[in-house]
Amino acid sequence: MLLDEDPATLIHHTIGNFNIHPDKSAVLRINESLSTLHQARDLRIKEVESVLKKLSRNLQTLTSQHSETISSHSSTSHASQIVELDTQKFRIAKAASDLEIEGEKLQTELEFAKAQLRELEMQGVEGNEMERSRRESEDPVVLKLKVYRSLGIDAEPDAAGNYTKAVIRNRQKGDVHVVNIEPRFSRFFYADYFWRVM
């Protein structure tokens, strides 16, 4: 006989030496994990099926609404609405153009009224241009002063009535020069100086 001991005893000792309890615990844990995963998978499938049913109902509702819209749509009424909107657009554009023309006309009238107002303010209390022209035609000195004034030069008389001071205004530069006119300088000198200052 090859074995001195009973084979059942040897097998029992061999099994005891293998210590399979950790392996059995691991297998139990794996089985529990698989069961949990199956449950989670089943829940997920149920949720997805619920969402799918909801989307299917929404699709059916939208499909029916779309069909109703298409069946109730009339191409003739659509075309008539487009024509009506085009007509309204044309009327609005024409009204805007008329208002713009009227605005330009009123702006021109306003500028004309402002010019008349400036002219009346320049005339002052002395009356209209014809009356002033009649009075100025009688005095050549007034005519000379008017020419000077149109050039931006105001001649101021002294106490004796002699014009010894000139005020030169340059409207473009915004400058004002006061010049004392003395007999020791020639008329050419003053004319040249006035032109340079203006």
PDB file of C-alpha atoms in Angstrom:
ATOM      1  CA  MET A   1       0.000   0.000   0.000  1.00  0.00           C
ATOM      2  CA  LEU A   2       1.373   3.402  -1.025  1.00  0.00           C
ATOM      3  CA  LEU A   3      -0.363   5.529   1.609  1.00  0.00           C
ATOM      4  CA  ASP A   4       0.055   4.875   5.319  1.00  0.00           C
ATOM      5  CA  GLU A   5      -2.956   7.005   6.218  1.00  0.00           C
ATOM      6  CA  ASP A   6      -6.558   6.894   5.180  1.00  0.00           C
ATOM      7  CA  PRO A   7      -7.177   8.897   1.952  1.00  0.00           C
ATOM      8  CA  ALA A   8     -10.197  10.630   3.475  1.00  0.00           C
ATOM      9  CA  THR A   9      -8.004  11.914   6.295  1.00  0.00           C
ATOM     10  CA  LEU A  10      -5.404  13.123   3.823  1.00  0.00           C
ATOM     11  CA  ILE A  11      -8.064  14.907   1.774  1.00  0.00           C
ATOM     12  CA  HIS A  12      -9.535  16.497   4.911  1.00  0.00           C
ATOM     13  CA  HIS A  13      -6.063  17.742   5.993  1.00  0.00           C
ATOM     14  CA  THR A  14      -5.394  19.061   2.465  1.00  0.00           C
ATOM     15  CA  ILE A  15      -8.670  20.988   2.427  1.00  0.00           C
ATOM     16  CA  GLY A  16      -7.867  22.427   5.856  1.00  0.00           C
ATOM     17  CA  ASN A  17      -4.462  23.575   4.663  1.00  0.00           C
ATOM     18  CA  PHE A  18      -5.976  25.475   1.664  1.00  0.00           C
ATOM     19  CA  ASN A  19      -8.003  27.973   3.861  1.00  0.00           C
ATOM     20  CA  ILE A  20     -10.803  28.785   1.361  1.00  0.00           C
ATOM     21  CA  HIS A  21     -12.772  31.087   3.712  1.00  0.00           C
ATOM     22  CA  PRO A  22     -11.341  34.358   2.226  1.00  0.00           C
ATOM     23  CA  ASP A  23     -12.140  33.069  -1.252  1.00  0.00           C
ATOM     24  CA  LYS A  24     -15.693  32.247  -0.234  1.00  0.00           C
ATOM     25  CA  SER A  25     -16.097  35.765   1.249  1.00  0.00           C
ATOM     26  CA  ALA A  26     -14.782  37.282  -1.977  1.00  0.00           C
ATOM     27  CA  VAL A  27     -17.225  35.224  -4.023  1.00  0.00           C
ATOM     28  CA  LEU A  28     -20.083  36.365  -1.765  1.00  0.00           C
ATOM     29  CA  ARG A  29     -19.066  40.011  -2.167  1.00  0.00           C
ATOM     30  CA  ILE A  30     -18.876  39.602  -5.935  1.00  0.00           C
ATOM     31  CA  ASN A  31     -22.333  38.014  -5.988  1.00  0.00           C
ATOM     32  CA  GLU A  32     -23.727  40.912  -3.898  1.00  0.00           C
ATOM     33  CA  SER A  33     -22.111  43.454  -6.241  1.00  0.00           C
ATOM     34  CA  LEU A  34     -23.560  41.694  -9.263  1.00  0.00           C
ATOM     35  CA  SER A  35     -26.987  41.695  -7.670  1.00  0.00           C
ATOM     36  CA  THR A  36     -26.708  45.430  -6.893  1.00  0.00           C
ATOM     37  CA  LEU A  37     -25.580  46.132 -10.457  1.00  0.00           C
ATOM     38  CA  HIS A  38     -28.497  44.143 -11.857  1.00  0.00           C
ATOM     39  CA  GLN A  39     -30.935  46.108  -9.701  1.00  0.00           C
ATOM     40  CA  ALA A  40     -29.392  49.456 -10.739  1.00  0.00           C
ATOM     41  CA  ARG A  41     -29.478  48.359 -14.369  1.00  0.00           C
ATOM     42  CA  ASP A  42     -33.142  47.405 -14.098  1.00  0.00           C
ATOM     43  CA  LEU A  43     -33.966  50.803 -12.511  1.00  0.00           C
ATOM     44  CA  ARG A  44     -32.078  52.633 -15.243  1.00  0.00           C
ATOM     45  CA  ILE A  45     -33.890  50.643 -17.940  1.00  0.00           C
ATOM     46  CA  LYS A  46     -37.237  51.519 -16.342  1.00  0.00           C
ATOM     47  CA  GLU A  47     -36.314  55.239 -16.223  1.00  0.00           C
ATOM     48  CA  VAL A  48     -35.204  55.219 -19.867  1.00  0.00           C
ATOM     49  CA  GLU A  49     -38.380  53.400 -20.890  1.00  0.00           C
ATOM     50  CA  SER A  50     -40.458  56.001 -19.007  1.00  0.00           C
ATOM     51  CA  VAL A  51     -38.632  58.866 -20.745  1.00  0.00           C
ATOM     52  CA  LEU A  52     -39.025  57.102 -24.077  1.00  0.00           C
ATOM     53  CA  LYS A  53     -42.781  56.723 -23.558  1.00  0.00           C
ATOM     54  CA  LYS A  54     -43.056  60.403 -22.613  1.00  0.00           C
ATOM     55  CA  LEU A  55     -41.104  61.469 -25.708  1.00  0.00           C
ATOM     56  CA  SER A  56     -43.263  59.205 -27.865  1.00  0.00           C
ATOM     57  CA  ARG A  57     -46.400  60.877 -26.500  1.00  0.00           C
ATOM     58  CA  ASN A  58     -44.902  64.343 -27.142  1.00  0.00           C
ATOM     59  CA  LEU A  59     -44.002  63.276 -30.682  1.00  0.00           C
ATOM     60  CA  GLN A  60     -47.534  62.089 -31.323  1.00  0.00           C
ATOM     61  CA  THR A  61     -48.979  65.347 -29.945  1.00  0.00           C
ATOM     62  CA  LEU A  62     -46.633  67.507 -32.047  1.00  0.00           C
ATOM     63  CA  THR A  63     -47.302  65.381 -35.124  1.00  0.00           C
ATOM     64  CA  SER A  64     -51.037  65.830 -34.740  1.00  0.00           C
ATOM     65  CA  GLN A  65     -50.642  69.589 -34.160  1.00  0.00           C
ATOM     66  CA  HIS A  66     -48.419  69.841 -37.214  1.00  0.00           C
ATOM     67  CA  SER A  67     -50.958  67.964 -39.293  1.00  0.00           C
ATOM     68  CA  GLU A  68     -53.756  70.255 -38.077  1.00  0.00           C
ATOM     69  CA  THR A  69     -51.666  73.361 -38.826  1.00  0.00           C
ATOM     70  CA  ILE A  70     -50.874  72.175 -42.336  1.00  0.00           C
ATOM     71  CA  SER A  71     -54.481  71.236 -43.006  1.00  0.00           C
ATOM     72  CA  SER A  72     -55.756  74.602 -41.699  1.00  0.00           C
ATOM     73  CA  HIS A  73     -53.094  76.650 -43.554  1.00  0.00           C
ATOM     74  CA  SER A  74     -54.318  78.430 -46.630  1.00  0.00           C
ATOM     75  CA  SER A  75     -51.776  79.614 -49.164  1.00  0.00           C
ATOM     76  CA  THR A  76     -54.287  82.127 -50.512  1.00  0.00           C
ATOM     77  CA  SER A  77     -54.761  83.842 -47.162  1.00  0.00           C
ATOM     78  CA  HIS A  78     -50.991  83.858 -46.660  1.00  0.00           C
ATOM     79  CA  ALA A  79     -50.477  85.574 -50.014  1.00  0.00           C
ATOM     80  CA  SER A  80     -53.189  88.121 -49.242  1.00  0.00           C
ATOM     81  CA  GLN A  81     -51.537  88.903 -45.887  1.00  0.00           C
ATOM     82  CA  ILE A  82     -48.212  89.460 -47.654  1.00  0.00           C
ATOM     83  CA  VAL A  83     -49.860  91.817 -50.143  1.00  0.00           C
ATOM     84  CA  GLU A  84     -51.571  93.716 -47.323  1.00  0.00           C
ATOM     85  CA  LEU A  85     -48.301  94.045 -45.391  1.00  0.00           C
ATOM     86  CA  ASP A  86     -46.517  95.256 -48.542  1.00  0.00           C
ATOM     87  CA  THR A  87     -49.246  97.868 -49.040  1.00  0.00           C
ATOM     88  CA  GLN A  88     -48.895  99.057 -45.447  1.00  0.00           C
ATOM     89  CA  LYS A  89     -45.109  99.187 -45.866  1.00  0.00           C
ATOM     90  CA  PHE A  90     -45.482 101.323 -49.000  1.00  0.00           C
ATOM     91  CA  ARG A  91     -47.918 103.681 -47.257  1.00  0.00           C
ATOM     92  CA  ILE A  92     -45.599 104.069 -44.261  1.00  0.00           C
ATOM     93  CA  ALA A  93     -42.590 104.741 -46.523  1.00  0.00           C
ATOM     94  CA  LYS A  94     -44.578 107.345 -48.480  1.00  0.00           C
ATOM     95  CA  ALA A  95     -45.758 109.027 -45.267  1.00  0.00           C
ATOM     96  CA  ALA A  96     -42.161 109.086 -43.957  1.00  0.00           C
ATOM     97  CA  SER A  97     -40.965 110.622 -47.245  1.00  0.00           C
ATOM     98  CA  ASP A  98     -43.727 113.253 -47.140  1.00  0.00           C
ATOM     99  CA  LEU A  99     -42.858 114.093 -43.539  1.00  0.00           C
ATOM    100  CA  GLU A 100     -39.179 114.414 -44.451  1.00  0.00           C
ATOM    101  CA  ILE A 101     -40.006 116.780 -47.323  1.00  0.00           C
ATOM    102  CA  GLU A 102     -42.288 118.792 -45.038  1.00  0.00           C
ATOM    103  CA  GLY A 103     -39.534 118.927 -42.418  1.00  0.00           C
ATOM    104  CA  GLU A 104     -37.031 120.251 -44.979  1.00  0.00           C
ATOM    105  CA  LYS A 105     -39.575 122.828 -46.142  1.00  0.00           C
ATOM    106  CA  LEU A 106     -40.200 123.969 -42.560  1.00  0.00           C
ATOM    107  CA  GLN A 107     -36.432 124.101 -41.972  1.00  0.00           C
ATOM    108  CA  THR A 108     -36.048 126.364 -45.013  1.00  0.00           C
ATOM    109  CA  GLU A 109     -38.872 128.584 -43.785  1.00  0.00           C
ATOM    110  CA  LEU A 110     -37.257 128.716 -40.354  1.00  0.00           C
ATOM    111  CA  GLU A 111     -33.911 129.772 -41.832  1.00  0.00           C
ATOM    112  CA  PHE A 112     -35.687 132.426 -43.906  1.00  0.00           C
ATOM    113  CA  ALA A 113     -37.511 133.700 -40.798  1.00  0.00           C
ATOM    114  CA  LYS A 114     -34.221 133.794 -38.865  1.00  0.00           C
ATOM    115  CA  ALA A 115     -32.606 135.777 -41.673  1.00  0.00           C
ATOM    116  CA  GLN A 116     -35.502 138.253 -41.649  1.00  0.00           C
ATOM    117  CA  LEU A 117     -35.236 138.536 -37.874  1.00  0.00           C
ATOM    118  CA  ARG A 118     -31.507 139.245 -38.104  1.00  0.00           C
ATOM    119  CA  GLU A 119     -32.176 141.857 -40.761  1.00  0.00           C
ATOM    120  CA  LEU A 120     -34.831 143.529 -38.615  1.00  0.00           C
ATOM    121  CA  GLU A 121     -32.509 143.465 -35.606  1.00  0.00           C
ATOM    122  CA  MET A 122     -29.781 145.066 -37.699  1.00  0.00           C
ATOM    123  CA  GLN A 123     -32.191 147.786 -38.845  1.00  0.00           C
ATOM    124  CA  GLY A 124     -33.064 148.498 -35.218  1.00  0.00           C
ATOM    125  CA  VAL A 125     -35.375 151.378 -34.424  1.00  0.00           C
ATOM    126  CA  GLU A 126     -34.229 153.456 -37.375  1.00  0.00           C
ATOM    127  CA  GLY A 127     -36.793 151.937 -39.707  1.00  0.00           C
ATOM    128  CA  ASN A 128     -36.623 149.933 -42.883  1.00  0.00           C
ATOM    129  CA  GLU A 129     -33.880 149.921 -45.460  1.00  0.00           C
ATOM    130  CA  MET A 130     -35.568 152.443 -47.748  1.00  0.00           C
ATOM    131  CA  GLU A 131     -35.848 155.003 -44.969  1.00  0.00           C
ATOM    132  CA  ARG A 132     -32.273 154.464 -43.934  1.00  0.00           C
ATOM    133  CA  SER A 133     -31.120 154.656 -47.562  1.00  0.00           C
ATOM    134  CA  ARG A 134     -32.934 157.962 -47.975  1.00  0.00           C
ATOM    135  CA  ARG A 135     -31.231 159.387 -44.906  1.00  0.00           C
ATOM    136  CA  GLU A 136     -27.828 157.921 -45.735  1.00  0.00           C
ATOM    137  CA  SER A 137     -27.949 159.220 -49.325  1.00  0.00           C
ATOM    138  CA  GLU A 138     -27.966 162.707 -47.917  1.00  0.00           C
ATOM    139  CA  ASP A 139     -24.662 162.198 -46.024  1.00  0.00           C
ATOM    140  CA  PRO A 140     -21.568 160.775 -47.836  1.00  0.00           C
ATOM    141  CA  VAL A 141     -19.818 160.238 -44.480  1.00  0.00           C
ATOM    142  CA  VAL A 142     -22.550 157.822 -43.464  1.00  0.00           C
ATOM    143  CA  LEU A 143     -22.035 155.904 -46.709  1.00  0.00           C
ATOM    144  CA  LYS A 144     -18.314 155.595 -46.011  1.00  0.00           C
ATOM    145  CA  LEU A 145     -19.024 154.393 -42.475  1.00  0.00           C
ATOM    146  CA  LYS A 146     -21.446 151.822 -43.866  1.00  0.00           C
ATOM    147  CA  VAL A 147     -18.772 150.459 -46.219  1.00  0.00           C
ATOM    148  CA  TYR A 148     -16.292 150.318 -43.350  1.00  0.00           C
ATOM    149  CA  ARG A 149     -18.849 148.561 -41.147  1.00  0.00           C
ATOM    150  CA  SER A 150     -19.512 145.930 -43.849  1.00  0.00           C
ATOM    151  CA  LEU A 151     -15.762 145.181 -43.783  1.00  0.00           C
ATOM    152  CA  GLY A 152     -15.825 144.800 -40.001  1.00  0.00           C
ATOM    153  CA  ILE A 153     -14.398 148.244 -39.204  1.00  0.00           C
ATOM    154  CA  ASP A 154     -16.207 150.643 -36.870  1.00  0.00           C
ATOM    155  CA  ALA A 155     -14.975 154.234 -36.823  1.00  0.00           C
ATOM    156  CA  GLU A 156     -15.580 156.067 -33.548  1.00  0.00           C
ATOM    157  CA  PRO A 157     -15.633 159.873 -33.370  1.00  0.00           C
ATOM    158  CA  ASP A 158     -14.031 161.862 -30.572  1.00  0.00           C
ATOM    159  CA  ALA A 159     -15.646 164.741 -28.656  1.00  0.00           C
ATOM    160  CA  ALA A 160     -14.979 167.142 -31.563  1.00  0.00           C
ATOM    161  CA  GLY A 161     -16.641 164.811 -34.106  1.00  0.00           C
ATOM    162  CA  ASN A 162     -13.386 163.719 -35.749  1.00  0.00           C
ATOM    163  CA  TYR A 163     -12.894 160.006 -36.395  1.00  0.00           C
ATOM    164  CA  THR A 164      -9.684 159.201 -34.525  1.00  0.00           C
ATOM    165  CA  LYS A 165     -10.276 155.598 -33.489  1.00  0.00           C
ATOM    166  CA  ALA A 166     -11.139 152.433 -35.467  1.00  0.00           C
ATOM    167  CA  VAL A 167     -12.301 149.108 -34.070  1.00  0.00           C
ATOM    168  CA  ILE A 168     -11.462 146.196 -36.402  1.00  0.00           C
ATOM    169  CA  ARG A 169     -13.307 142.917 -35.876  1.00  0.00           C
ATOM    170  CA  ASN A 170     -12.129 139.687 -37.486  1.00  0.00           C
ATOM    171  CA  ARG A 171     -15.100 137.328 -37.185  1.00  0.00           C
ATOM    172  CA  GLN A 172     -13.217 134.334 -38.539  1.00  0.00           C
ATOM    173  CA  LYS A 173     -10.475 134.555 -35.912  1.00  0.00           C
ATOM    174  CA  GLY A 174     -12.620 136.153 -33.231  1.00  0.00           C
ATOM    175  CA  ASP A 175     -10.094 139.013 -32.831  1.00  0.00           C
ATOM    176  CA  VAL A 176     -10.800 142.675 -32.067  1.00  0.00           C
ATOM    177  CA  HIS A 177      -8.183 145.375 -32.698  1.00  0.00           C
ATOM    178  CA  VAL A 178      -8.485 149.001 -31.624  1.00  0.00           C
ATOM    179  CA  VAL A 179      -6.408 151.438 -33.709  1.00  0.00           C
ATOM    180  CA  ASN A 180      -5.843 155.124 -32.909  1.00  0.00           C
ATOM    181  CA  ILE A 181      -5.720 157.104 -36.160  1.00  0.00           C
ATOM    182  CA  GLU A 182      -3.024 159.792 -36.027  1.00  0.00           C
ATOM    183  CA  PRO A 183      -2.257 162.364 -38.717  1.00  0.00           C
ATOM    184  CA  ARG A 184       1.478 161.560 -38.708  1.00  0.00           C
ATOM    185  CA  PHE A 185       0.793 158.257 -40.537  1.00  0.00           C
ATOM    186  CA  SER A 186      -0.418 158.154 -44.121  1.00  0.00           C
ATOM    187  CA  ARG A 187      -3.748 156.770 -45.328  1.00  0.00           C
ATOM    188  CA  PHE A 188      -1.847 154.090 -47.208  1.00  0.00           C
ATOM    189  CA  PHE A 189      -0.259 152.924 -43.953  1.00  0.00           C
ATOM    190  CA  TYR A 190      -3.666 152.561 -42.253  1.00  0.00           C
ATOM    191  CA  ALA A 191      -5.259 150.907 -45.296  1.00  0.00           C
ATOM    192  CA  ASP A 192      -2.432 148.359 -45.484  1.00  0.00           C
ATOM    193  CA  TYR A 193      -2.643 147.712 -41.717  1.00  0.00           C
ATOM    194  CA  PHE A 194      -6.433 147.280 -41.819  1.00  0.00           C
ATOM    195  CA  TRP A 195      -6.209 144.753 -44.667  1.00  0.00           C
ATOM    196  CA  ARG A 196      -3.551 142.747 -42.840  1.00  0.00           C
ATOM    197  CA  VAL A 197      -5.612 142.648 -39.628  1.00  0.00           C
ATOM    198  CA  MET A 198      -8.817 141.688 -41.450  1.00  0.00           C
TER     199      MET A 198
END
